[in-house]
Coordinates of N, CA and C and ligand atoms in Angstrom, one line a residue:
M1 N -28.3 10.8 40.3 CA -30.3 11.5 41.3 C -28.6 12.3 41.6
T2 N -29.7 13.1 42.5 CA -30.0 14.7 43.5 C -30.7 13.6 44.7
T3 N -29.5 14.2 46.6 CA -30.6 13.6 47.0 C -30.3 14.7 48.1
A4 N -31.6 15.9 48.4 CA -31.5 16.7 49.8 C -32.3 15.9 50.9
S5 N -31.5 16.8 51.2 CA -31.6 16.0 53.0 C -33.3 14.2 52.6
S6 N -33.9 14.5 53.0 CA -34.4 13.0 53.3 C -34.9 12.9 52.4
Y7 N -34.7 13.6 51.2 CA -35.3 14.1 49.1 C -34.4 12.9 48.7
I8 N -35.0 11.7 48.3 CA -34.1 11.5 46.1 C -35.4 11.5 45.3
A9 N -34.7 11.6 44.5 CA -34.9 12.7 42.9 C -34.8 11.3 42.5
C10 N -35.6 11.2 41.4 CA -35.0 9.7 40.9 C -34.8 10.7 39.0
Q11 N -33.9 9.9 38.6 CA -32.7 10.2 37.8 C -32.2 10.7 36.0
D12 N -34.6 9.5 36.1 CA -34.7 9.4 34.7 C -35.8 10.5 33.9
C13 N -36.6 10.2 35.0 CA -37.9 11.4 35.3 C -38.2 12.4 36.4
D14 N -37.2 13.1 37.6 CA -37.6 13.4 38.1 C -37.9 13.4 39.8
A15 N -39.2 12.5 39.2 CA -40.0 12.2 40.4 C -39.2 12.8 41.8
L16 N -40.2 13.4 42.6 CA -39.3 13.5 44.2 C -40.4 12.1 45.2
Y17 N -38.7 11.1 46.0 CA -39.3 10.8 46.9 C -39.0 10.8 48.1
H18 N -39.4 9.7 49.4 CA -39.2 10.4 51.0 C -37.9 9.0 50.6
E19 N -37.0 9.7 51.7 CA -36.4 8.4 50.9 C -36.5 7.7 52.8
R20 N -36.3 6.6 52.0 CA -36.2 4.9 53.8 C -35.8 4.3 53.8
R21 N -34.8 3.9 54.6 CA -34.3 2.9 55.1 C -34.2 1.7 54.3
L22 N -33.0 1.0 53.4 CA -33.4 -0.6 53.1 C -33.5 -1.0 53.7
D23 N -34.0 -2.4 53.5 CA -32.6 -4.2 54.8 C -31.7 -4.3 53.4
R24 N -30.9 -5.0 53.5 CA -30.4 -6.1 53.5 C -30.5 -6.4 51.7
G25 N -30.1 -6.4 50.8 CA -30.7 -6.7 49.9 C -31.9 -6.4 48.5
E26 N -32.2 -5.4 49.6 CA -33.6 -4.6 49.2 C -33.0 -3.1 47.4
V27 N -33.7 -3.2 47.0 CA -34.0 -2.2 46.3 C -34.7 -0.8 46.0
A28 N -34.0 0.6 45.9 CA -35.8 0.9 45.9 C -35.5 1.7 44.3
R29 N -37.4 1.1 43.9 CA -37.2 1.9 42.0 C -38.3 3.0 42.3
C30 N -37.4 3.8 40.8 CA -38.8 4.4 40.9 C -40.5 3.8 40.2
R31 N -41.6 4.9 40.5 CA -42.2 4.4 40.6 C -43.5 4.1 39.8
R32 N -43.1 5.4 38.6 CA -43.5 5.4 37.9 C -43.1 5.9 36.6
C33 N -41.9 5.5 36.3 CA -40.2 4.8 35.0 C -39.8 2.9 36.0
G34 N -40.0 3.4 37.1 CA -38.9 1.5 37.4 C -37.6 1.8 36.8
A35 N -36.7 3.3 36.7 CA -35.4 3.1 36.9 C -34.8 3.0 39.0
L36 N -34.3 2.5 38.9 CA -32.9 2.6 39.4 C -33.4 4.0 41.3
L37 N -33.5 3.6 42.3 CA -33.2 5.0 43.1 C -32.0 4.7 43.3
Y38 N -32.0 3.6 44.9 CA -30.3 3.5 45.7 C -31.4 1.7 45.5
R39 N -29.7 1.2 46.0 CA -30.1 -0.1 46.8 C -29.4 -0.5 47.7
A40 N -29.1 -1.4 49.5 CA -29.3 -1.2 49.9 C -27.5 -2.1 50.1
R41 N -26.5 -1.3 50.8 CA -25.5 -2.2 50.8 C -24.7 -1.5 52.3
S42 N -24.5 -3.6 52.8 CA -23.6 -3.0 54.1 C -22.9 -3.6 54.5
G43 N -21.7 -2.8 54.7 CA -20.2 -2.7 54.6 C -19.9 -2.0 53.5
G44 N -20.3 -2.1 52.4 CA -19.8 -1.8 51.2 C -19.0 -0.2 51.3
L45 N -19.1 0.3 51.7 CA -16.9 1.0 52.6 C -16.5 0.3 52.6
A46 N -15.9 -0.4 53.4 CA -15.0 -0.8 54.0 C -14.5 -1.3 52.9
N47 N -15.2 -2.9 51.7 CA -14.7 -2.9 50.6 C -14.7 -2.4 49.8
A48 N -14.7 -1.2 49.6 CA -14.6 -0.2 48.2 C -12.9 0.3 49.2
V49 N -13.4 0.7 50.2 CA -11.1 0.3 51.5 C -10.6 -0.7 50.7
A50 N -10.8 -1.5 50.8 CA -10.4 -3.0 50.7 C -9.2 -2.9 49.1
L51 N -10.3 -3.1 48.6 CA -10.6 -3.4 47.3 C -10.1 -1.9 46.6
T52 N -10.1 -0.8 47.4 CA -9.0 0.0 46.8 C -7.7 0.1 46.9
L53 N -7.3 -0.6 48.1 CA -6.4 -0.4 48.2 C -5.7 -1.4 47.1
T54 N -5.9 -3.0 47.3 CA -5.5 -4.4 46.4 C -4.8 -3.1 45.7
A55 N -5.5 -1.9 44.8 CA -6.7 -1.7 43.2 C -4.1 -1.2 43.6
A56 N -4.2 -0.4 44.2 CA -3.5 0.8 45.1 C -1.9 -0.1 45.0
I57 N -1.5 -1.0 46.1 CA -0.5 -2.2 45.1 C -0.5 -3.2 43.8
C58 N -1.7 -3.4 43.2 CA -1.5 -3.9 42.2 C -0.7 -2.5 41.2
F59 N -1.3 -1.8 41.4 CA -0.7 -0.3 40.2 C 0.8 0.0 40.5
V60 N 1.4 0.2 41.7 CA 2.2 0.7 41.9 C 3.8 -0.9 41.1
I61 N 2.5 -2.1 41.4 CA 3.7 -3.3 40.8 C 3.2 -2.9 39.2
A62 N 1.8 -3.1 38.9 CA 2.2 -2.9 37.7 C 2.7 -1.5 36.3
N63 N 3.3 -0.7 37.6 CA 4.4 -0.1 36.9 C 6.0 -0.1 36.8
A64 N 6.0 -0.7 38.2 CA 7.4 -1.1 38.6 C 8.1 -2.4 37.7
F65 N 7.3 -3.3 37.2 CA 8.0 -4.9 37.0 C 7.6 -5.0 35.5
P66 N 8.4 -5.0 34.6 CA 7.5 -5.7 33.0 C 6.4 -5.6 32.5
L67 N 7.1 -5.9 32.3 CA 5.0 -6.4 31.1 C 5.4 -6.5 30.9
L68 N 5.4 -6.7 29.2 CA 5.5 -7.1 28.3 C 7.3 -7.8 28.0
G69 N 7.6 -9.3 26.9 CA 9.2 -9.7 27.0 C 9.2 -10.8 25.8
F70 N 9.4 -9.7 24.4 CA 9.6 -10.2 23.0 C 10.5 -11.0 23.2
K71 N 10.8 -12.0 22.9 CA 11.8 -13.1 22.6 C 12.0 -13.2 20.9
L72 N 13.0 -12.6 19.9 CA 13.3 -13.2 18.7 C 14.4 -12.9 18.9
E73 N 15.1 -14.4 18.2 CA 16.2 -14.8 17.5 C 17.6 -14.7 18.6
G74 N 16.8 -15.0 19.4 CA 17.8 -14.8 21.4 C 17.6 -14.2 21.3
R75 N 16.7 -12.5 21.3 CA 17.4 -11.2 21.9 C 16.0 -11.6 22.7
V76 N 15.8 -11.3 24.0 CA 14.3 -10.9 24.9 C 14.4 -9.2 24.9
Q77 N 13.6 -8.4 24.4 CA 13.5 -6.6 25.0 C 12.2 -6.7 26.2
E78 N 12.5 -6.4 27.0 CA 11.4 -6.5 27.9 C 10.7 -5.0 28.1
N79 N 9.5 -5.0 28.7 CA 8.1 -3.9 28.6 C 8.4 -3.0 29.4
I80 N 8.5 -2.1 30.3 CA 7.8 -1.2 31.1 C 6.3 -0.8 30.4
L81 N 5.6 -0.6 31.4 CA 4.1 0.3 31.0 C 4.3 1.7 30.3
L82 N 4.9 2.1 31.0 CA 6.0 3.0 30.3 C 6.0 3.6 29.4
T83 N 7.1 2.1 28.2 CA 7.4 2.3 27.2 C 7.5 3.0 26.4
G84 N 5.3 2.0 26.7 CA 4.6 2.6 24.9 C 4.3 3.7 25.2
V85 N 4.7 4.2 26.4 CA 3.8 5.8 26.6 C 5.3 7.0 25.6
L86 N 7.0 5.5 25.5 CA 8.1 6.8 24.9 C 8.1 6.7 23.8
E87 N 7.5 5.3 23.8 CA 7.7 4.5 22.4 C 6.9 6.0 21.0
L88 N 5.7 6.6 22.0 CA 5.4 6.7 21.2 C 5.5 8.3 20.9
W89 N 6.2 8.7 22.7 CA 6.5 10.1 22.4 C 7.8 9.6 21.7
H90 N 9.1 9.4 21.1 CA 10.1 8.9 20.5 C 10.1 10.1 19.0
A91 N 8.5 8.9 19.1 CA 7.7 8.9 17.3 C 7.1 9.6 16.2
G92 N 6.7 10.3 18.1 CA 6.1 11.9 17.2 C 5.3 11.8 16.9
M93 N 4.3 10.9 18.1 CA 2.7 10.6 18.6 C 2.3 11.5 19.7
W94 N 3.0 12.6 19.4 CA 2.6 13.7 21.1 C 1.3 13.1 22.1
S95 N 0.4 13.6 20.8 CA -0.5 13.3 22.0 C -1.0 12.6 21.6
L96 N -1.0 11.4 21.3 CA -1.2 10.1 21.3 C -0.9 9.5 22.8
A97 N 0.9 9.7 22.4 CA 1.0 9.3 23.8 C 0.8 10.1 25.3
V98 N 0.8 11.2 25.0 CA -0.5 12.0 26.4 C -1.9 11.3 26.9
L99 N -2.3 11.4 25.1 CA -4.0 10.3 25.9 C -3.3 8.7 25.8
V100 N -2.6 8.3 25.4 CA -2.2 7.8 25.8 C -1.3 7.1 27.7
F101 N -0.8 8.3 28.6 CA -0.1 7.6 29.8 C -1.5 8.4 30.7
L102 N -2.6 9.4 30.2 CA -3.7 9.3 31.2 C -5.1 8.9 31.0
A103 N -4.9 7.7 30.2 CA -5.4 6.7 29.8 C -5.1 6.0 31.3
S104 N -4.1 5.3 30.7 CA -3.4 4.2 31.3 C -2.5 4.1 31.9
I105 N -2.0 5.5 32.7 CA -1.9 5.3 34.1 C -1.8 6.9 34.8
G106 N -1.8 8.2 34.9 CA -2.6 9.3 34.7 C -3.3 9.2 35.3
A107 N -4.8 8.7 34.8 CA -6.3 9.3 35.7 C -5.9 7.8 37.0
P108 N -6.3 6.8 36.5 CA -6.3 6.0 37.0 C -4.7 5.5 38.6
A109 N -4.1 6.2 38.6 CA -2.8 7.4 39.8 C -4.1 8.1 40.8
L110 N -4.3 9.2 39.4 CA -4.8 10.7 39.9 C -6.6 9.2 41.0
R111 N -7.1 8.7 40.8 CA -8.5 8.1 40.7 C -7.7 7.6 42.0
I112 N -6.9 6.4 42.2 CA -6.8 5.7 43.3 C -6.9 6.4 44.6
A113 N -5.8 6.9 44.0 CA -5.4 7.8 45.1 C -6.1 9.3 45.7
G114 N -7.7 9.7 44.9 CA -8.6 10.3 45.8 C -10.0 9.0 46.0
L115 N -9.7 8.0 45.7 CA -10.5 6.7 46.3 C -10.1 7.5 47.1
L116 N -8.5 6.3 47.4 CA -7.8 6.3 49.2 C -8.2 7.8 49.9
Y117 N -8.5 9.5 49.9 CA -8.4 10.1 50.1 C -10.1 10.6 50.3
V118 N -10.2 10.1 50.2 CA -12.5 10.1 50.5 C -12.6 8.7 51.9
L119 N -11.9 8.5 50.3 CA -13.2 6.7 51.3 C -12.5 5.8 52.9
V120 N -10.8 6.7 52.9 CA -10.4 6.9 53.9 C -10.7 7.4 55.8
P121 N -10.9 8.1 55.2 CA -11.5 9.1 56.4 C -12.9 9.1 56.6
L122 N -14.3 9.0 55.7 CA -14.8 8.7 55.1 C -15.1 7.2 57.0
Q123 N -14.0 6.0 56.3 CA -14.5 4.7 56.3 C -13.9 5.4 58.5
L124 N -12.8 5.8 58.7 CA -12.5 5.7 60.3 C -13.4 7.1 61.2
G125 N -14.3 7.9 59.7 CA -15.3 9.1 60.8 C -14.8 10.1 60.4
R126 N -13.8 10.5 59.6 CA -13.0 11.8 60.2 C -12.9 12.6 58.7
S127 N -13.0 14.1 58.6 CA -12.8 14.1 58.4 C -12.2 15.3 57.2
A128 N -11.7 15.8 56.8 CA -10.0 15.8 55.8 C -10.3 17.3 55.0
P129 N -10.0 17.8 55.0 CA -10.1 19.2 53.1 C -10.3 18.4 53.1
G130 N -11.4 19.0 51.8 CA -11.7 19.1 50.7 C -12.6 17.7 50.0
L131 N -13.2 17.4 51.6 CA -14.0 15.8 50.6 C -14.6 16.5 49.9
R132 N -15.3 16.9 50.1 CA -16.7 17.2 49.0 C -15.9 17.7 47.4
A133 N -15.1 18.5 47.2 CA -14.6 19.2 45.9 C -14.1 16.8 45.4
A134 N -13.6 16.8 46.2 CA -12.3 15.5 46.3 C -14.0 14.6 45.6
L135 N -15.0 14.4 46.9 CA -15.7 12.5 45.8 C -17.1 14.0 44.5
R136 N -16.9 14.9 44.4 CA -16.5 15.4 43.4 C -15.6 15.2 41.8
Y137 N -15.0 15.6 42.3 CA -13.8 15.3 41.2 C -13.2 13.9 40.7
L138 N -13.5 13.0 42.2 CA -13.7 11.1 42.1 C -14.5 11.5 40.4
Q139 N -15.9 11.4 40.7 CA -16.5 11.4 39.5 C -17.2 11.9 37.8
Y140 N -16.1 13.0 38.3 CA -15.6 13.5 36.8 C -14.5 12.1 36.3
L141 N -13.7 11.9 37.4 CA -12.7 12.1 36.4 C -12.5 10.0 36.6
R142 N -13.6 9.3 36.8 CA -13.9 7.4 36.2 C -14.1 7.8 35.0
P143 N -14.9 8.4 33.9 CA -15.0 8.5 31.9 C -13.5 8.1 32.5
W144 N -12.7 8.7 32.4 CA -10.3 8.9 31.9 C -10.3 8.0 32.8
S145 N -10.7 7.2 33.7 CA -9.3 6.5 33.6 C -9.7 5.1 32.7
M146 N -9.1 4.2 32.4 CA -9.9 3.8 31.3 C -8.6 2.4 31.3
V147 N -8.5 1.5 32.1 CA -7.9 0.5 32.6 C -8.3 -0.8 30.9
E148 N -9.6 -0.4 31.2 CA -10.5 -2.7 31.3 C -9.8 -1.8 29.1
V149 N -9.2 -0.7 29.0 CA -9.5 -0.5 27.3 C -7.9 -0.9 27.4
Y150 N -7.3 -0.6 27.5 CA -5.9 -0.4 27.6 C -5.6 -1.9 28.3
M151 N -6.3 -2.3 28.6 CA -5.8 -4.7 28.5 C -6.1 -5.1 27.6
L152 N -7.6 -3.7 26.7 CA -7.7 -5.3 25.9 C -6.6 -4.6 24.4
G153 N -6.8 -4.2 24.3 CA -5.5 -3.6 23.6 C -4.0 -3.8 23.3
L154 N -4.0 -4.7 25.6 CA -2.6 -5.0 25.3 C -3.0 -6.7 24.6
L155 N -4.6 -7.2 24.9 CA -4.8 -8.1 24.2 C -4.6 -8.5 23.0
V156 N -5.2 -7.7 22.9 CA -4.8 -7.5 20.3 C -3.4 -7.6 20.4
A157 N -2.7 -7.2 20.9 CA -1.4 -7.0 20.3 C -0.1 -8.5 20.8
I158 N -1.5 -8.7 22.4 CA -0.1 -9.8 22.8 C -0.6 -11.0 21.1
V159 N -2.1 -11.3 20.6 CA -2.4 -11.7 19.1 C -1.9 -11.8 18.3
K160 N -0.9 -11.0 18.6 CA -1.2 -10.3 16.3 C 0.3 -10.5 16.7
L161 N 2.0 -10.2 17.9 CA 2.8 -10.2 18.2 C 3.1 -11.1 18.7
S162 N 2.3 -13.1 18.3 CA 3.2 -13.9 19.2 C 2.5 -14.5 17.9
Q163 N 2.3 -14.2 16.4 CA 3.1 -14.5 15.5 C 3.8 -14.6 15.3
L164 N 4.5 -13.4 14.5 CA 6.1 -12.3 14.9 C 7.4 -13.6 15.7
A165 N 6.7 -12.6 17.2 CA 8.1 -13.7 18.7 C 7.4 -14.1 19.4
T166 N 8.5 -14.5 20.7 CA 7.9 -14.9 21.6 C 7.8 -14.2 22.5
I167 N 5.8 -13.9 22.8 CA 5.4 -12.9 24.4 C 5.9 -14.0 25.3
V168 N 6.8 -12.8 26.6 CA 6.9 -14.4 27.9 C 5.8 -12.6 28.6
S169 N 5.1 -12.5 28.8 CA 3.9 -11.8 30.2 C 5.6 -11.8 31.2
G170 N 5.0 -10.1 32.2 CA 5.5 -10.0 32.8 C 4.8 -10.1 33.6
T171 N 5.5 -9.9 34.6 CA 5.5 -10.0 35.9 C 4.1 -8.9 36.5
A172 N 3.9 -7.4 35.4 CA 3.6 -5.9 36.0 C 2.0 -6.9 35.1
L173 N 1.5 -8.0 33.9 CA 1.0 -8.5 33.5 C -0.1 -8.7 34.5
Y174 N -0.2 -9.2 35.2 CA -1.2 -10.5 36.2 C -1.2 -9.2 36.9
A175 N -1.1 -8.2 37.4 CA -0.2 -7.1 38.4 C -1.5 -6.3 37.9
F176 N -1.5 -6.2 36.2 CA -2.7 -5.3 35.9 C -3.7 -5.8 35.2
V177 N -4.7 -7.2 35.4 CA -5.1 -7.7 34.9 C -5.6 -7.7 36.4
A178 N -5.3 -7.9 37.9 CA -6.2 -7.8 39.1 C -6.0 -6.0 39.5
L179 N -5.4 -5.6 39.1 CA -5.8 -4.0 38.9 C -7.0 -3.8 38.3
M180 N -7.0 -4.0 37.2 CA -8.8 -3.5 36.6 C -10.0 -4.9 37.1
L181 N -10.1 -5.7 38.0 CA -10.6 -6.0 38.3 C -10.9 -5.1 39.5
A182 N -9.8 -5.1 40.4 CA -10.0 -4.6 41.3 C -10.8 -2.6 42.1
L183 N -10.5 -2.1 40.6 CA -11.0 -0.6 40.6 C -12.3 -1.2 40.3
A184 N -13.2 -1.9 39.0 CA -14.0 -2.9 39.1 C -15.2 -3.5 40.2
A185 N -14.2 -4.3 40.9 CA -14.9 -4.4 42.8 C -15.2 -3.4 43.3
A186 N -14.5 -1.9 43.8 CA -14.2 -0.9 44.3 C -15.2 -0.5 43.7
D187 N -15.5 0.2 41.9 CA -16.9 0.5 41.2 C -18.6 0.5 41.6
A188 N -18.3 -1.4 41.4 CA -19.2 -2.0 41.8 C -19.9 -2.1 42.9
V189 N -19.7 -1.1 44.4 CA -19.4 -2.3 46.2 C -19.9 -0.4 46.3
L190 N -19.3 1.0 45.2 CA -19.9 2.2 46.2 C -20.7 2.4 45.9
E191 N -21.1 3.0 46.1 CA -23.1 3.9 46.3 C -22.5 5.0 46.5
P192 N -22.4 6.3 45.6 CA -22.2 7.3 45.9 C -23.2 7.9 46.7
R193 N -24.2 7.8 46.9 CA -25.2 8.3 48.0 C -24.5 7.8 49.2
Q194 N -24.1 7.2 49.6 CA -23.7 6.2 50.8 C -22.7 7.1 51.4
L195 N -22.0 7.6 50.5 CA -20.4 7.9 50.2 C -21.4 10.3 51.0
W196 N -22.0 10.8 50.5 CA -22.2 11.7 50.5 C -23.2 12.2 51.5
Q197 N -24.0 10.5 51.9 CA -24.5 10.7 53.8 C -23.0 11.1 54.5
R198 N -22.9 10.1 54.2 CA -22.1 9.8 55.1 C -21.0 11.5 55.5
L199 N -21.0 12.7 54.7 CA -19.9 12.8 54.6 C -20.9 13.7 55.3
R200 N -22.6 13.7 55.2 CA -22.6 14.5 55.7 C -23.3 15.0 57.4
A201 N -23.0 13.5 57.8 CA -23.2 13.1 58.8 C -22.2 13.4 59.5
L202 N -20.5 14.1 58.7 CA -19.5 15.1 59.7 C -19.1 15.5 59.2
A203 N -20.2 16.4 58.6 CA -19.9 17.8 58.7 C -21.5 18.1 57.8
P204 N -22.3 18.8 58.5 CA -23.7 19.0 57.9 C -22.9 20.6 57.9
A205 N -23.8 20.2 56.3 CA -23.9 22.3 55.4 C -24.9 23.1 55.6
Ligands
LIG301 ZN1 -38.0 7.5 37.3

């Protein structure tokens, strides 16, 4: 969706409309093709800040505490989130190690930091250097943060390995689930259009 002053263009068919204020729960659809133009979300920004802060706390816990433990013949081996990446690296699968690191740790960390950098000043009505660039970079980064895919991989591993050893779920596993839910919820309440509007109101270009 492209916005320019009070006009809004349909992302699917490029029809141009005058933007108007919506009441709570209302959505604006394209008259020509029926695509969603925008929706009214009051309090979306405050909720997004709260959810992103939750995600940041969960991210720290998910990285600092044991993720999974394997109990086999009396021995318990605990692994943290980074263990898998290091194991891949030591096994000589460097490109896969880098990819797993980026998708499970690097990109989510950058994304949470970027979201906080953009959302907190906007919520407080303040400007910060490079806000526009940060907002653009967040949109590019979104597909690279694949916490959900990593979670799915973890679940498959747990089911497969549970036949060989006793699996002990660690604190980080619960934090990782909460991180996934908090990030998905922040995405659901975030309306990029609302962010750009706030940004324009702060520093008219
Ligand atoms: Zn349309």
